[in-house]
mmCIF file of C-alpha atoms in Angstrom:
data_model
loop_
_atom_site.group_PDB
_atom_site.id
_atom_site.type_symbol
_atom_site.label_atom_id
_atom_site.label_comp_id
_atom_site.label_asym_id
_atom_site.label_seq_id
_atom_site.Cartn_x
_atom_site.Cartn_y
_atom_site.Cartn_z
ATOM 1 C CA UNK A 1 86.861 34.446 189.243
ATOM 2 C CA UNK A 2 83.599 33.469 187.580
ATOM 3 C CA UNK A 3 81.201 32.706 190.435
ATOM 4 C CA UNK A 4 79.249 30.218 188.341
ATOM 5 C CA UNK A 5 82.069 27.752 187.719
ATOM 6 C CA UNK A 6 85.209 28.985 189.531
ATOM 7 C CA UNK A 7 87.031 29.806 186.313
ATOM 8 C CA UNK A 8 89.868 32.340 186.714
ATOM 9 C CA UNK A 9 89.052 35.216 184.373
ATOM 10 C CA UNK A 10 92.101 37.406 185.044
ATOM 11 C CA UNK A 11 95.164 37.507 187.316
ATOM 12 C CA UNK A 12 97.480 40.289 188.471
ATOM 13 C CA UNK A 13 100.391 40.525 190.911
ATOM 14 C CA UNK A 14 102.352 43.419 192.394
ATOM 15 C CA UNK A 15 105.353 43.040 194.709
ATOM 16 C CA UNK A 16 105.368 45.364 197.708
ATOM 17 C CA UNK A 17 107.942 48.142 197.054
ATOM 18 C CA UNK A 18 109.131 48.216 200.692
ATOM 19 C CA UNK A 19 109.093 44.451 201.096
ATOM 20 C CA UNK A 20 109.532 42.999 204.575
ATOM 21 C CA UNK A 21 111.780 44.988 206.911
ATOM 22 C CA UNK A 22 113.661 42.854 209.442
ATOM 23 C CA UNK A 23 117.096 44.500 209.726
ATOM 24 C CA UNK A 24 116.333 48.161 209.061
ATOM 25 C CA UNK A 25 113.502 50.433 207.987
ATOM 26 C CA UNK A 26 113.663 51.766 204.447
ATOM 27 C CA UNK A 27 114.796 55.113 205.883
ATOM 28 C CA UNK A 28 117.784 53.429 207.501
ATOM 29 C CA UNK A 29 116.638 53.056 211.123
ATOM 30 C CA UNK A 30 118.270 49.833 212.403
ATOM 31 C CA UNK A 31 116.058 47.071 213.806
ATOM 32 C CA UNK A 32 116.859 44.592 216.549
ATOM 33 C CA UNK A 33 115.312 41.346 217.717
ATOM 34 C CA UNK A 34 112.809 38.979 216.115
ATOM 35 C CA UNK A 35 110.881 41.674 214.260
ATOM 36 C CA UNK A 36 109.207 42.056 210.870
ATOM 37 C CA UNK A 37 107.697 45.334 209.666
ATOM 38 C CA UNK A 38 105.860 46.405 206.528
ATOM 39 C CA UNK A 39 104.798 49.762 205.106
ATOM 40 C CA UNK A 40 100.989 50.176 204.910
ATOM 41 C CA UNK A 41 101.321 52.278 201.760
ATOM 42 C CA UNK A 42 102.341 49.086 199.971
ATOM 43 C CA UNK A 43 98.973 47.520 200.757
ATOM 44 C CA UNK A 44 97.051 50.433 199.246
ATOM 45 C CA UNK A 45 99.250 50.854 196.173
ATOM 46 C CA UNK A 46 99.200 47.141 195.402
ATOM 47 C CA UNK A 47 95.431 46.974 195.801
ATOM 48 C CA UNK A 48 94.907 49.896 193.423
ATOM 49 C CA UNK A 49 97.369 48.576 190.845
ATOM 50 C CA UNK A 50 96.065 45.016 190.932
ATOM 51 C CA UNK A 51 92.388 45.973 190.732
ATOM 52 C CA UNK A 52 93.039 48.327 187.818
ATOM 53 C CA UNK A 53 94.968 45.631 185.982
ATOM 54 C CA UNK A 54 92.274 43.055 186.632
ATOM 55 C CA UNK A 55 89.476 45.318 185.463
ATOM 56 C CA UNK A 56 91.455 46.295 182.385
ATOM 57 C CA UNK A 57 92.179 42.698 181.459
ATOM 58 C CA UNK A 58 88.803 41.217 182.249
ATOM 59 C CA UNK A 59 86.090 40.782 179.657
ATOM 60 C CA UNK A 60 82.714 42.116 180.778
ATOM 61 C CA UNK A 61 84.256 43.937 183.742
ATOM 62 C CA UNK A 62 80.889 45.576 184.374
ATOM 63 C CA UNK A 63 79.725 42.202 185.668
ATOM 64 C CA UNK A 64 82.140 42.216 188.631
ATOM 65 C CA UNK A 65 79.983 41.795 191.735
ATOM 66 C CA UNK A 66 82.455 41.936 194.604
ATOM 67 C CA UNK A 67 85.985 41.965 196.008
ATOM 68 C CA UNK A 68 87.259 39.543 198.643
ATOM 69 C CA UNK A 69 90.409 40.330 200.621
ATOM 70 C CA UNK A 70 92.664 37.768 202.290
ATOM 71 C CA UNK A 71 95.449 38.838 204.662
ATOM 72 C CA UNK A 72 97.838 37.443 207.239
ATOM 73 C CA UNK A 73 96.776 37.515 210.885
ATOM 74 C CA UNK A 74 97.746 39.384 212.924
ATOM 75 C CA UNK A 75 99.402 42.034 210.816
ATOM 76 C CA UNK A 76 98.738 45.156 212.890
ATOM 77 C CA UNK A 77 98.693 48.803 211.788
ATOM 78 C CA UNK A 78 98.790 51.857 214.071
ATOM 79 C CA UNK A 79 96.354 54.468 212.735
ATOM 80 C CA UNK A 80 96.125 58.189 213.404
ATOM 81 C CA UNK A 81 92.699 59.702 214.029
ATOM 82 C CA UNK A 82 92.106 60.333 210.321
ATOM 83 C CA UNK A 83 92.702 56.644 209.480
ATOM 84 C CA UNK A 84 96.165 57.428 208.096
ATOM 85 C CA UNK A 85 98.864 54.953 209.208
ATOM 86 C CA UNK A 86 101.050 56.637 211.804
ATOM 87 C CA UNK A 87 104.295 55.805 209.974
ATOM 88 C CA UNK A 88 103.154 57.997 207.076
ATOM 89 C CA UNK A 89 103.370 61.074 209.270
ATOM 90 C CA UNK A 90 106.808 62.661 208.878
ATOM 91 C CA UNK A 91 107.487 62.751 212.607
ATOM 92 C CA UNK A 92 107.054 58.968 212.865
ATOM 93 C CA UNK A 93 108.732 57.915 209.608
ATOM 94 C CA UNK A 94 111.772 56.550 211.471
ATOM 95 C CA UNK A 95 109.941 54.989 214.445
ATOM 96 C CA UNK A 96 109.598 51.192 214.089
ATOM 97 C CA UNK A 97 106.537 50.917 216.349
ATOM 98 C CA UNK A 98 104.619 53.167 213.965
ATOM 99 C CA UNK A 99 104.949 50.680 211.085
ATOM 100 C CA UNK A 100 102.801 47.642 210.326
ATOM 101 C CA UNK A 101 103.882 44.620 212.359
ATOM 102 C CA UNK A 102 103.676 41.395 210.387
ATOM 103 C CA UNK A 103 102.138 38.218 211.761
ATOM 104 C CA UNK A 104 105.660 36.817 212.347
ATOM 105 C CA UNK A 105 106.794 39.866 214.321
ATOM 106 C CA UNK A 106 107.652 38.622 217.833
ATOM 107 C CA UNK A 107 108.694 41.849 219.521
ATOM 108 C CA UNK A 108 105.964 41.410 222.120
ATOM 109 C CA UNK A 109 107.256 38.031 223.375
ATOM 110 C CA UNK A 110 108.412 39.333 226.807
ATOM 111 C CA UNK A 111 105.081 41.119 227.332
ATOM 112 C CA UNK A 112 103.133 37.986 226.373
ATOM 113 C CA UNK A 113 104.893 35.972 229.089
ATOM 114 C CA UNK A 114 104.005 38.588 231.695
ATOM 115 C CA UNK A 115 100.382 38.650 230.582
ATOM 116 C CA UNK A 116 100.222 34.858 230.898
ATOM 117 C CA UNK A 117 101.236 35.153 234.551
ATOM 118 C CA UNK A 118 98.568 37.791 235.154
ATOM 119 C CA UNK A 119 95.978 35.481 233.570
ATOM 120 C CA UNK A 120 96.985 32.734 236.013
ATOM 121 C CA UNK A 121 97.091 35.048 239.035
ATOM 122 C CA UNK A 122 93.680 36.568 238.291
ATOM 123 C CA UNK A 123 92.157 33.267 237.130
ATOM 124 C CA UNK A 124 91.240 34.704 233.745
ATOM 125 C CA UNK A 125 89.864 32.498 230.913
ATOM 126 C CA UNK A 126 92.186 33.826 228.192
ATOM 127 C CA UNK A 127 94.709 30.979 228.377
ATOM 128 C CA UNK A 128 91.861 28.513 227.777
ATOM 129 C CA UNK A 129 90.677 30.615 224.832
ATOM 130 C CA UNK A 130 94.079 30.622 223.176
ATOM 131 C CA UNK A 131 95.404 27.094 223.569
ATOM 132 C CA UNK A 132 97.211 27.542 226.875
ATOM 133 C CA UNK A 133 99.469 30.471 225.977
ATOM 134 C CA UNK A 134 99.318 34.095 224.881
ATOM 135 C CA UNK A 135 100.736 34.666 221.399
ATOM 136 C CA UNK A 136 103.021 37.673 220.880
ATOM 137 C CA UNK A 137 101.665 37.709 217.325
ATOM 138 C CA UNK A 138 98.192 38.840 218.438
ATOM 139 C CA UNK A 139 96.953 42.397 217.949
ATOM 140 C CA UNK A 140 96.401 42.845 221.687
ATOM 141 C CA UNK A 141 100.023 42.088 222.499
ATOM 142 C CA UNK A 142 101.418 44.158 219.625
ATOM 143 C CA UNK A 143 99.498 47.161 220.947
ATOM 144 C CA UNK A 144 101.032 46.607 224.396
ATOM 145 C CA UNK A 145 104.458 46.337 222.772
ATOM 146 C CA UNK A 146 103.986 49.806 221.258
ATOM 147 C CA UNK A 147 102.971 51.101 224.709
ATOM 148 C CA UNK A 148 106.158 49.781 226.305
ATOM 149 C CA UNK A 149 108.674 50.428 223.528
ATOM 150 C CA UNK A 150 107.524 53.816 222.204
ATOM 151 C CA UNK A 151 104.997 55.585 224.397
ATOM 152 C CA UNK A 152 104.624 58.519 221.994
ATOM 153 C CA UNK A 153 103.599 56.157 219.173
ATOM 154 C CA UNK A 154 101.088 54.499 221.501
ATOM 155 C CA UNK A 155 99.653 57.813 222.680
ATOM 156 C CA UNK A 156 99.270 59.155 219.134
ATOM 157 C CA UNK A 157 97.646 55.963 217.863
ATOM 158 C CA UNK A 158 93.888 56.338 217.540
ATOM 159 C CA UNK A 159 93.360 52.694 216.635
ATOM 160 C CA UNK A 160 95.426 49.523 216.380
ATOM 161 C CA UNK A 161 93.798 47.678 213.494
ATOM 162 C CA UNK A 162 94.170 44.314 211.799
ATOM 163 C CA UNK A 163 95.318 44.494 208.179
ATOM 164 C CA UNK A 164 92.178 42.564 207.214
ATOM 165 C CA UNK A 165 89.993 45.246 208.815
ATOM 166 C CA UNK A 166 92.107 48.061 207.362
ATOM 167 C CA UNK A 167 91.663 46.790 203.802
ATOM 168 C CA UNK A 168 87.957 46.126 204.265
ATOM 169 C CA UNK A 169 87.451 49.578 205.778
ATOM 170 C CA UNK A 170 89.214 51.233 202.837
ATOM 171 C CA UNK A 171 87.034 49.335 200.375
ATOM 172 C CA UNK A 172 83.823 50.076 202.278
ATOM 173 C CA UNK A 173 84.644 53.714 203.029
ATOM 174 C CA UNK A 174 83.970 53.379 206.763
ATOM 175 C CA UNK A 175 85.426 51.493 209.766
ATOM 176 C CA UNK A 176 84.603 47.784 209.480
ATOM 177 C CA UNK A 177 85.818 45.259 212.051
ATOM 178 C CA UNK A 178 85.747 41.467 211.909
ATOM 179 C CA UNK A 179 84.057 39.899 214.927
ATOM 180 C CA UNK A 180 86.104 36.671 214.651
ATOM 181 C CA UNK A 181 89.332 38.704 214.721
ATOM 182 C CA UNK A 182 88.150 40.643 217.778
ATOM 183 C CA UNK A 183 87.462 37.358 219.565
ATOM 184 C CA UNK A 184 90.517 35.409 218.440
ATOM 185 C CA UNK A 185 93.208 38.125 218.479
ATOM 186 C CA UNK A 186 92.059 40.907 220.805
ATOM 187 C CA UNK A 187 90.752 39.247 224.013
ATOM 188 C CA UNK A 188 87.167 40.270 223.157
ATOM 189 C CA UNK A 189 84.197 38.657 224.886
ATOM 190 C CA UNK A 190 80.816 39.223 223.166
ATOM 191 C CA UNK A 191 79.127 39.545 226.573
ATOM 192 C CA UNK A 192 81.608 41.670 228.519
ATOM 193 C CA UNK A 193 83.758 43.280 225.803
ATOM 194 C CA UNK A 194 87.502 43.754 226.176
ATOM 195 C CA UNK A 195 89.395 42.905 229.396
ATOM 196 C CA UNK A 196 88.324 44.986 232.380
ATOM 197 C CA UNK A 197 90.307 47.667 234.161
ATOM 198 C CA UNK A 198 91.637 45.313 236.858
ATOM 199 C CA UNK A 199 93.299 43.119 234.260
ATOM 200 C CA UNK A 200 94.718 45.993 232.237
ATOM 201 C CA UNK A 201 95.881 47.819 235.371
ATOM 202 C CA UNK A 202 97.866 44.730 236.391
ATOM 203 C CA UNK A 203 99.829 45.026 233.147
ATOM 204 C CA UNK A 204 100.304 48.780 233.593
ATOM 205 C CA UNK A 205 97.971 51.374 235.167
ATOM 206 C CA UNK A 206 98.221 53.538 232.047
ATOM 207 C CA UNK A 207 96.846 50.716 229.857
ATOM 208 C CA UNK A 208 93.314 51.006 231.245
ATOM 209 C CA UNK A 209 92.300 52.981 228.152
ATOM 210 C CA UNK A 210 93.564 50.381 225.659
ATOM 211 C CA UNK A 211 90.053 49.274 224.530
ATOM 212 C CA UNK A 212 89.479 52.827 223.298
ATOM 213 C CA UNK A 213 92.367 52.286 220.876
ATOM 214 C CA UNK A 214 90.852 49.087 219.463
ATOM 215 C CA UNK A 215 87.456 48.768 217.783
ATOM 216 C CA UNK A 216 85.947 51.203 220.301
ATOM 217 C CA UNK A 217 88.018 53.969 218.680
ATOM 218 C CA UNK A 218 85.359 54.696 216.045
ATOM 219 C CA UNK A 219 81.780 55.479 217.005
ATOM 220 C CA UNK A 220 80.539 54.786 213.468
ATOM 221 C CA UNK A 221 82.167 51.354 213.348
ATOM 222 C CA UNK A 222 80.480 48.255 211.958
ATOM 223 C CA UNK A 223 81.272 44.829 213.370
ATOM 224 C CA UNK A 224 80.735 42.089 210.796
ATOM 225 C CA UNK A 225 81.174 38.361 210.289
ATOM 226 C CA UNK A 226 82.654 36.683 207.188
ATOM 227 C CA UNK A 227 80.267 36.635 204.269
ATOM 228 C CA UNK A 228 78.478 39.882 205.101
ATOM 229 C CA UNK A 229 78.532 42.404 202.252
#
């Protein structure tokens, strides 16, 4: 897009090779329930293909000043320590919880109901933050779903990351996290951080370390707000 007048200079589209997986993974593993998975490799391959096509078809490509990424929220990816999506490791290629969970994935619905009750019992503010209920679509709940449905996936995950942050981090070459996403999808308070140990312990004692698998996972992280380059 030309920033001076909004004119579209070039367009490109690529369909994700793996599509949306709701009945089985591409390797054949059957899926049950109200679930929707994607393969993170699709995001990278599409981004590379589309950008190359745009640059190739755009006059004066040297004048391109920036890339903006728009994604669904919360599409959540489980990352290994080297920033590689866990599902791309051979040992996890058939494990649903290792794949990207789309925004419309509702596998965490039972956990969300339990967390609502804990919020009420402990008089926590989270229900007020989120319109009176806890969404199973949020990153926080999808991480807890992995903990309860496939403990090995949870334990091997270095960071549960929003697709928006994953794409931005790839483009920037370092871990970048959106502050609005932390606040709106991950129970983050700018003054006190993520939920404390008493709250997490009430869900499960072994979840006390969950914040270390969110933005705290990377010491060299940058937390940014929309519009920051």
